Amino acid sequence: MNIRILLVLFLLFLLKFDILDSTHQTKKGNKFWEPCFEEEENFAHCSSSDKTCAKDDHFKLVRLPGMRTGHVSWLELEKGRKYKLITRAMRPLLFEIPSFLSDEECDHIISLAKKIGLYPSVISRDQFRKEELEKAMQEADSNATLDAKDSVAQDFNTWDIDKDGFIDNLEVNSSFNGFVLSANPKFNVINNFQMSLSLGKVSSTLFRQWNLKKALSYMAYLKKSSAQHSFRFSDQAWLRQDRTADHVLRRLHERIIKLTKLPRKIIQGSEDMQVVRYQAFGHYHAHFDSGLELNTPCCHQNPSLRPPQCRICRFITILYYLNDVEQGGETAFPVADNFTVKWKDLENAEAVEYNLSINCHAANLVIPPKKGTAIMWYNNFIDADSGLLGKLDRNSLHGGCDVIKGEKWIANNWLTAPTENSKYLKSSYDVGFSD
């Protein structure tokens, strides 16, 4: 009898202090209902297809510990196989992962892209109209007076950099921050100007015969119309990674889940894989993968909106090199680990620092292409209050340098994430996977 009384009293004690109440099994001081996806926890539980965590919206994002630049760690992402992670920068937090993809996986992804077909990558800043050139030419014929901002071009010495009394193609290129006159020879608008330079050099006498306003308008048009001078010069294709995905892409999804230690619903709700081909002169000048505007809704949760009504919310970028490049094609991070950069100097997207055709190797971090290597970096910080998507890490500014010889194939996985204000909204990319 005494034993029964003691057992009853013990059970009442447990209930009094909520020890048997599973709804309150949280860590002390942890505002999140479950410790899912914390780096020291069991990720398999929360990443499984049983949707154990799907009912709990109080997950939080995590970032791998970079430790310090040059630090090496190993992760077992597949049974019996560990992958090497090299910390290449702390701002942005960036890892290089050699042999993340096998040669067969790289070739397979390229074949999938070729099968569905690639098309030119176009961004709004590269769009142009030939009518703009014709109008500028007519204005230059009627009034050859240069605008104030171009007045320095009247000085022959501005062009004659080596002071040999002549202007050559290289000096024209240098004067226009990487402009290449011969990039689009089919245009023959300014015959005297083109023929003069095609002969090799221009004297000061011939220079004075130029209609400089017409010449400058022509070169400005070529910079817009020539793919070589565009902000981005490449072809692309998109591969679905949903329930209809190819088996290689589905297997890659599982590898990404284990690599990033993020919830399955984050990976599943991210964008399709982008495959990109860069041929000779192919490039993508420095840019951000995620948006700046904190108070603007995320595009991946608002499919009816388009930028600037919505912003890109890409927490992580994973870039895969799919082939070896004969020359060029590096990925550059101009301000990686630069803690003194003045962002007001980089607010203009036309700033010379963004032009990787001429500033590739001036970047703080340059990673050459090697087949199978992955580069993973965090575009955003984690908001301290919500544990969700926070401010953009501006040090994530990056781009693709010119392919000098050969061609370059890459693929991108962009892992989108919600903010505190959008944590209950489903991603438009999330259509689920079959078990």
Coordinates of C-alpha atoms in Angstrom, one line a residue:
M1 CA 0.0 0.0 0.0
N2 CA 2.8 2.4 0.9
I3 CA 4.4 1.8 -2.5
R4 CA 1.2 2.7 -4.4
I5 CA 0.8 5.9 -2.4
L6 CA 4.4 6.8 -3.2
L7 CA 3.8 6.2 -7.0
V8 CA 0.7 8.3 -7.0
L9 CA 2.5 11.2 -5.3
F10 CA 5.4 10.9 -7.7
L11 CA 3.1 11.1 -10.7
L12 CA 1.4 14.2 -9.3
F13 CA 4.8 15.7 -8.8
L14 CA 5.7 15.1 -12.4
L15 CA 2.5 16.6 -13.7
K16 CA 2.8 19.7 -11.4
F17 CA 6.1 20.6 -13.0
D18 CA 5.0 19.8 -16.6
I19 CA 7.7 17.1 -16.9
L20 CA 5.2 14.8 -18.7
D21 CA 3.8 17.6 -20.9
S22 CA 5.4 17.0 -24.3
T23 CA 4.2 20.4 -25.6
H24 CA 6.7 22.2 -23.4
Q25 CA 9.8 20.2 -24.1
T26 CA 12.0 23.1 -25.2
K27 CA 15.5 24.1 -24.2
K28 CA 15.8 26.7 -21.6
G29 CA 16.0 30.1 -23.2
N30 CA 15.2 28.8 -26.6
K31 CA 12.2 30.7 -28.1
F32 CA 11.8 28.1 -30.9
W33 CA 9.3 25.3 -30.2
E34 CA 11.6 22.5 -31.5
P35 CA 15.4 22.6 -31.7
C36 CA 15.2 21.4 -35.2
F37 CA 18.2 22.1 -37.5
E38 CA 20.4 23.4 -34.7
E39 CA 23.9 22.3 -35.6
E40 CA 24.3 20.1 -32.6
E41 CA 20.9 18.4 -33.0
N42 CA 19.8 15.3 -35.0
F43 CA 19.1 16.7 -38.5
A44 CA 17.7 13.4 -39.8
H45 CA 14.7 13.8 -37.6
C46 CA 13.7 17.1 -39.0
S47 CA 14.8 16.5 -42.6
S48 CA 12.9 13.2 -43.1
S49 CA 9.8 12.9 -45.3
D50 CA 7.5 12.2 -42.4
K51 CA 6.9 15.9 -42.1
T52 CA 7.6 15.9 -38.4
C53 CA 8.7 19.5 -38.5
A54 CA 6.3 20.7 -41.2
K55 CA 3.6 21.4 -38.5
D56 CA 6.0 23.6 -36.6
D57 CA 6.6 27.0 -38.2
H58 CA 9.1 28.0 -35.5
F59 CA 12.2 26.7 -37.3
K60 CA 15.2 28.9 -37.7
L61 CA 17.9 29.2 -40.3
V62 CA 21.5 28.2 -39.6
R63 CA 24.9 28.9 -41.0
L64 CA 27.8 26.5 -41.0
P65 CA 30.7 27.6 -38.8
G66 CA 33.4 29.1 -41.0
M67 CA 35.8 29.4 -38.1
R68 CA 38.4 31.4 -40.1
T69 CA 39.6 31.9 -43.7
G70 CA 41.6 28.8 -44.7
H71 CA 39.9 26.5 -42.2
V72 CA 39.3 23.0 -43.5
S73 CA 36.4 20.7 -42.2
W74 CA 34.9 17.4 -43.4
L75 CA 31.2 16.5 -43.7
E76 CA 29.8 13.1 -44.4
L77 CA 27.0 13.9 -46.8
E78 CA 26.6 10.4 -48.2
K79 CA 27.1 7.1 -46.4
G80 CA 30.8 6.3 -46.3
R81 CA 31.8 9.5 -48.2
K82 CA 33.1 12.7 -46.6
Y83 CA 33.4 16.1 -48.4
K84 CA 36.0 18.7 -47.8
L85 CA 34.9 22.2 -47.0
I86 CA 37.5 25.0 -47.3
T87 CA 36.5 28.4 -45.8
R88 CA 37.6 30.9 -48.4
A89 CA 36.0 34.0 -46.8
M90 CA 34.2 35.1 -43.7
R91 CA 32.3 38.0 -45.3
P92 CA 30.5 36.7 -47.1
L93 CA 30.8 33.3 -45.3
L94 CA 32.0 31.2 -48.3
F95 CA 33.1 27.6 -48.7
E96 CA 34.8 25.9 -51.6
I97 CA 34.0 22.2 -51.9
P98 CA 36.2 20.3 -54.3
S99 CA 34.7 17.2 -56.0
F100 CA 31.2 18.0 -54.8
L101 CA 29.9 16.7 -58.1
S102 CA 31.3 13.7 -59.9
D103 CA 32.4 14.0 -63.5
E104 CA 29.4 11.9 -64.5
E105 CA 27.0 14.2 -62.6
C106 CA 28.5 17.3 -64.3
D107 CA 28.2 15.8 -67.7
H108 CA 24.6 14.7 -67.0
I109 CA 23.5 18.1 -65.9
I110 CA 25.0 19.7 -69.1
S111 CA 23.2 17.1 -71.2
L112 CA 19.9 17.8 -69.5
A113 CA 20.3 21.5 -70.3
K114 CA 21.2 20.9 -73.9
K115 CA 18.2 18.6 -74.2
I116 CA 15.7 21.2 -73.2
G117 CA 17.6 24.0 -75.0
L118 CA 19.4 27.1 -73.8
Y119 CA 18.5 30.7 -74.6
P120 CA 20.3 34.0 -74.1
S121 CA 20.4 35.4 -70.5
V122 CA 18.9 38.9 -70.6
I123 CA 18.7 41.5 -67.9
S124 CA 16.8 44.8 -68.2
R125 CA 19.9 47.0 -68.1
D126 CA 21.2 45.4 -71.3
Q127 CA 18.1 46.1 -73.4
F128 CA 18.5 48.7 -76.1
R129 CA 16.8 50.1 -79.2
K130 CA 18.5 50.9 -82.5
E131 CA 16.2 53.9 -82.8
E132 CA 18.2 55.5 -79.9
L133 CA 21.3 55.4 -82.1
E134 CA 19.7 56.9 -85.1
K135 CA 18.3 59.7 -83.0
A136 CA 21.7 60.4 -81.5
M137 CA 23.4 60.4 -84.9
Q138 CA 20.9 62.9 -86.2
E139 CA 21.4 65.2 -83.3
A140 CA 25.2 64.9 -83.7
D141 CA 24.9 65.9 -87.4
S142 CA 22.9 69.0 -86.5
N143 CA 24.9 70.0 -83.4
A144 CA 28.3 68.5 -82.9
T145 CA 28.9 70.4 -79.6
L146 CA 29.8 67.9 -76.8
D147 CA 27.9 67.6 -73.6
A148 CA 29.7 69.0 -70.6
K149 CA 30.3 65.5 -69.2
D150 CA 32.1 64.5 -72.5
S151 CA 34.1 67.7 -72.9
V152 CA 37.4 66.1 -71.8
A153 CA 37.2 63.9 -75.0
Q154 CA 38.1 67.0 -77.1
D155 CA 41.6 66.8 -75.8
F156 CA 43.8 64.6 -78.0
N157 CA 46.1 63.9 -75.0
T158 CA 43.2 62.3 -73.2
W159 CA 43.1 59.5 -75.8
D160 CA 46.9 59.4 -76.5
I161 CA 47.8 57.6 -73.3
D162 CA 51.4 56.7 -74.3
K163 CA 52.0 60.2 -75.7
D164 CA 53.4 58.9 -79.1
G165 CA 51.3 61.4 -81.1
F166 CA 48.8 58.7 -82.3
I167 CA 45.7 57.0 -81.0
D168 CA 45.4 53.2 -81.4
N169 CA 42.7 50.7 -80.6
L170 CA 44.2 49.8 -77.2
E171 CA 44.1 53.5 -76.2
V172 CA 40.4 53.7 -77.2
N173 CA 39.7 50.6 -75.2
S174 CA 41.5 52.1 -72.1
S175 CA 39.7 55.4 -72.5
F176 CA 36.4 53.7 -72.3
N177 CA 37.0 51.2 -69.4
G178 CA 37.2 48.0 -71.4
F179 CA 35.3 49.1 -74.5
V180 CA 36.4 46.9 -77.5
L181 CA 35.9 48.8 -80.7
S182 CA 36.1 45.7 -83.0
A183 CA 33.4 43.8 -81.0
N184 CA 30.6 44.5 -83.5
P185 CA 32.1 45.3 -86.9
K186 CA 28.8 44.9 -88.8
F187 CA 27.8 48.5 -87.8
N188 CA 29.4 51.0 -90.2
V189 CA 27.8 54.2 -89.0
I190 CA 30.9 56.3 -88.6
N191 CA 33.0 55.3 -91.6
N192 CA 35.8 57.8 -91.1
F193 CA 36.1 56.8 -87.4
Q194 CA 36.2 53.1 -88.0
M195 CA 38.4 53.2 -91.1
S196 CA 40.9 55.4 -89.3
L197 CA 41.3 53.0 -86.5
S198 CA 41.3 49.9 -88.7
L199 CA 44.5 51.3 -90.3
G200 CA 46.1 51.1 -86.8
K201 CA 46.6 54.6 -85.6
V202 CA 45.0 58.1 -85.8
S203 CA 47.1 61.3 -85.9
S204 CA 46.2 64.5 -84.2
T205 CA 45.3 66.0 -87.6
L206 CA 42.8 63.3 -88.4
F207 CA 41.5 63.4 -84.9
R208 CA 40.5 67.1 -85.4
Q209 CA 38.3 66.0 -88.4
W210 CA 36.2 63.7 -86.3
N211 CA 32.7 64.5 -85.3
L212 CA 33.4 63.5 -81.7
K213 CA 29.8 63.7 -80.6
K214 CA 28.9 61.2 -83.2
A215 CA 31.8 59.0 -82.4
L216 CA 31.0 58.9 -78.7
S217 CA 27.3 58.2 -79.4
Y218 CA 28.3 55.3 -81.7
M219 CA 30.6 53.8 -79.0
A220 CA 27.9 54.2 -76.4
Y221 CA 25.5 52.3 -78.6
L222 CA 27.9 49.5 -79.3
K223 CA 28.4 49.1 -75.6
K224 CA 24.7 48.5 -75.3
S225 CA 24.1 46.5 -78.5
S226 CA 27.2 44.2 -78.4
A227 CA 26.8 41.2 -76.1
Q228 CA 30.5 41.5 -75.3
H229 CA 29.9 44.8 -73.7
S230 CA 26.7 43.9 -72.0
F231 CA 26.4 43.5 -68.2
R232 CA 25.8 39.8 -68.8
F233 CA 26.7 37.6 -71.7
S234 CA 25.6 34.0 -71.5
D235 CA 23.0 31.4 -72.3
Q236 CA 20.9 29.5 -69.8
A237 CA 18.4 26.8 -69.1
W238 CA 16.3 25.9 -66.1
L239 CA 16.0 22.3 -64.7
R240 CA 13.1 21.4 -62.4
Q241 CA 13.9 19.9 -59.0
D242 CA 10.4 19.0 -57.9
R243 CA 8.7 15.6 -57.8
T244 CA 9.2 15.3 -61.6
A245 CA 13.0 15.9 -61.3
D246 CA 15.7 13.8 -62.8
H247 CA 17.1 11.2 -60.4
V248 CA 20.5 13.0 -60.4
L249 CA 18.9 16.3 -59.4
R250 CA 16.9 14.6 -56.7
R251 CA 20.0 12.9 -55.2
L252 CA 21.7 16.3 -55.3
H253 CA 18.8 17.8 -53.3
E254 CA 19.4 15.3 -50.5
R255 CA 23.1 16.2 -50.5
I256 CA 22.2 19.9 -50.2
I257 CA 19.9 19.2 -47.2
K258 CA 22.8 17.5 -45.4
L259 CA 25.3 20.1 -46.4
T260 CA 23.3 23.2 -45.4
K261 CA 21.5 21.6 -42.4
L262 CA 18.4 23.5 -43.4
P263 CA 14.8 22.2 -43.2
R264 CA 13.6 20.1 -46.1
K265 CA 10.8 22.6 -46.8
I266 CA 13.4 25.4 -47.4
I267 CA 15.3 23.3 -50.0
Q268 CA 12.1 22.0 -51.5
G269 CA 10.7 25.6 -51.8
S270 CA 13.8 27.0 -53.5
E271 CA 14.2 27.9 -57.2
D272 CA 14.8 25.5 -60.0
M273 CA 18.4 24.8 -61.0
Q274 CA 19.9 27.3 -63.4
V275 CA 22.4 26.0 -65.9
V276 CA 24.6 28.6 -67.7
R277 CA 26.9 28.4 -70.6
Y278 CA 29.6 31.1 -71.1
Q279 CA 31.3 31.1 -74.5
A280 CA 34.2 33.3 -75.6
F281 CA 33.9 36.7 -73.9
G282 CA 31.1 35.4 -71.8
H283 CA 30.8 37.1 -68.4
Y284 CA 28.5 38.4 -65.7
H285 CA 29.6 41.6 -64.1
A286 CA 29.5 42.0 -60.3
H287 CA 26.0 41.8 -58.8
F288 CA 24.1 40.6 -55.8
D289 CA 22.0 37.4 -55.8
S290 CA 19.7 38.6 -53.1
G291 CA 17.7 41.9 -52.7
L292 CA 18.5 44.9 -50.5
E293 CA 15.1 46.2 -49.6
L294 CA 14.1 44.7 -46.2
N295 CA 10.5 45.9 -46.3
T296 CA 9.7 44.6 -49.8
P297 CA 8.0 41.1 -50.0
C298 CA 9.9 38.1 -51.3
C299 CA 9.3 37.2 -54.9
H300 CA 9.3 33.5 -54.3
Q301 CA 6.3 33.8 -52.0
N302 CA 4.4 36.4 -54.2
P303 CA 4.4 34.9 -57.7
S304 CA 2.0 37.6 -59.0
L305 CA 4.7 40.3 -58.3
R306 CA 7.8 41.2 -60.2
P307 CA 10.8 43.3 -59.1
P308 CA 10.8 46.0 -57.8
Q309 CA 7.4 45.3 -56.3
C310 CA 9.1 42.2 -54.8
R311 CA 12.7 41.3 -54.0
I312 CA 14.8 38.2 -54.4
C313 CA 15.3 36.4 -51.1
R314 CA 18.1 34.0 -51.7
F315 CA 19.7 33.0 -48.4
I316 CA 22.3 30.7 -50.0
T317 CA 23.9 30.4 -53.4
I318 CA 25.5 27.1 -54.4
L319 CA 27.5 27.4 -57.7
Y320 CA 28.8 24.3 -59.4
Y321 CA 31.6 24.3 -62.0
L322 CA 30.5 21.7 -64.6
N323 CA 33.7 21.7 -66.7
D324 CA 37.3 22.8 -66.8
V325 CA 37.9 26.1 -68.7
E326 CA 40.9 26.5 -70.9
Q327 CA 41.4 30.2 -69.8
G328 CA 39.4 32.6 -67.8
G329 CA 35.9 32.1 -66.4
E330 CA 36.8 32.7 -62.7
T331 CA 34.2 33.7 -60.1
A332 CA 35.3 36.9 -58.4
F333 CA 34.2 38.5 -55.2
P334 CA 35.5 42.1 -55.4
V335 CA 35.0 43.1 -51.7
A336 CA 35.2 39.7 -49.9
D337 CA 36.5 40.2 -46.4
N338 CA 36.8 43.9 -47.0
F339 CA 35.5 45.6 -43.8
T340 CA 36.4 49.2 -44.8
V341 CA 34.7 49.5 -48.2
K342 CA 32.6 52.6 -48.6
W343 CA 29.3 51.4 -50.0
K344 CA 28.3 54.8 -51.3
D345 CA 31.1 54.4 -53.8
L346 CA 29.5 51.2 -55.1
E347 CA 25.9 52.4 -55.3
N348 CA 26.1 53.0 -59.0
A349 CA 25.9 49.7 -60.9
E350 CA 27.9 51.3 -63.7
A351 CA 30.9 51.8 -61.4
V352 CA 34.1 50.5 -62.9
E353 CA 34.5 48.2 -59.9
Y354 CA 31.6 46.2 -61.2
N355 CA 33.2 45.6 -64.6
L356 CA 34.9 42.2 -64.2
S357 CA 36.0 42.2 -67.9
I358 CA 38.8 44.6 -66.7
N359 CA 38.8 44.2 -63.0
C360 CA 38.6 40.4 -62.5
H361 CA 41.9 39.9 -60.8
A362 CA 41.6 43.1 -58.8
A363 CA 38.9 41.3 -56.7
N364 CA 39.8 40.3 -53.2
L365 CA 38.8 36.7 -53.9
V366 CA 39.0 34.9 -57.2
I367 CA 38.1 31.2 -57.6
P368 CA 39.1 29.5 -60.8
P369 CA 36.8 27.0 -62.4
K370 CA 37.5 23.3 -61.8
K371 CA 35.1 20.6 -62.8
G372 CA 33.0 19.2 -59.9
T373 CA 33.9 22.0 -57.5
A374 CA 31.1 23.8 -55.7
I375 CA 31.2 27.2 -54.1
M376 CA 28.6 27.9 -51.4
W377 CA 28.1 31.3 -49.8
Y378 CA 25.5 33.1 -47.7
N379 CA 23.9 36.2 -49.3
N380 CA 22.1 37.2 -46.1
F381 CA 22.6 37.3 -42.4
I382 CA 20.2 35.7 -40.1
D383 CA 17.8 38.0 -38.2
A384 CA 18.7 37.8 -34.5
D385 CA 15.1 38.1 -33.3
S386 CA 13.3 35.7 -35.7
G387 CA 16.0 33.4 -36.8
L388 CA 14.9 33.9 -40.4
L389 CA 16.2 35.9 -43.4
G390 CA 18.0 39.0 -42.3
K391 CA 19.9 41.8 -44.0
L392 CA 21.9 41.4 -47.2
D393 CA 25.6 40.8 -46.7
R394 CA 27.0 43.4 -49.2
N395 CA 30.3 41.6 -49.2
S396 CA 28.5 38.9 -51.3
L397 CA 29.0 41.1 -54.4
H398 CA 30.3 38.7 -57.0
G399 CA 30.3 37.9 -60.7
G400 CA 31.8 35.8 -63.5
C401 CA 35.0 36.9 -65.2
D402 CA 35.4 36.8 -69.0
V403 CA 36.0 33.4 -70.7
I404 CA 39.2 34.0 -72.6
K405 CA 39.5 30.6 -74.3
G406 CA 37.1 27.7 -74.5
E407 CA 33.7 27.7 -72.8
K408 CA 32.4 27.5 -69.2
W409 CA 29.4 25.6 -67.9
I410 CA 28.1 26.2 -64.4
A411 CA 24.9 25.5 -62.5
N412 CA 23.3 27.5 -59.6
N413 CA 21.1 26.4 -56.8
W414 CA 19.5 29.4 -55.0
L415 CA 18.1 28.5 -51.6
T416 CA 15.3 30.9 -50.8
A417 CA 14.1 31.6 -47.3
P418 CA 11.3 33.5 -45.6
T419 CA 11.5 36.6 -43.4
E420 CA 9.8 37.1 -40.0
N421 CA 6.8 38.7 -41.9
S422 CA 6.5 35.9 -44.4
K423 CA 7.2 32.8 -42.4
Y424 CA 3.7 31.5 -42.9
L425 CA 3.6 32.0 -46.7
K426 CA 4.4 29.0 -48.9
S427 CA 7.0 29.3 -51.6
S428 CA 5.6 29.2 -55.1
Y429 CA 8.4 26.8 -56.1
D430 CA 7.3 24.2 -53.5
V431 CA 5.2 21.5 -55.2
G432 CA 6.6 18.7 -53.1
F433 CA 8.3 15.4 -53.7
S434 CA 6.9 12.0 -54.0
D435 CA 8.1 9.6 -51.2

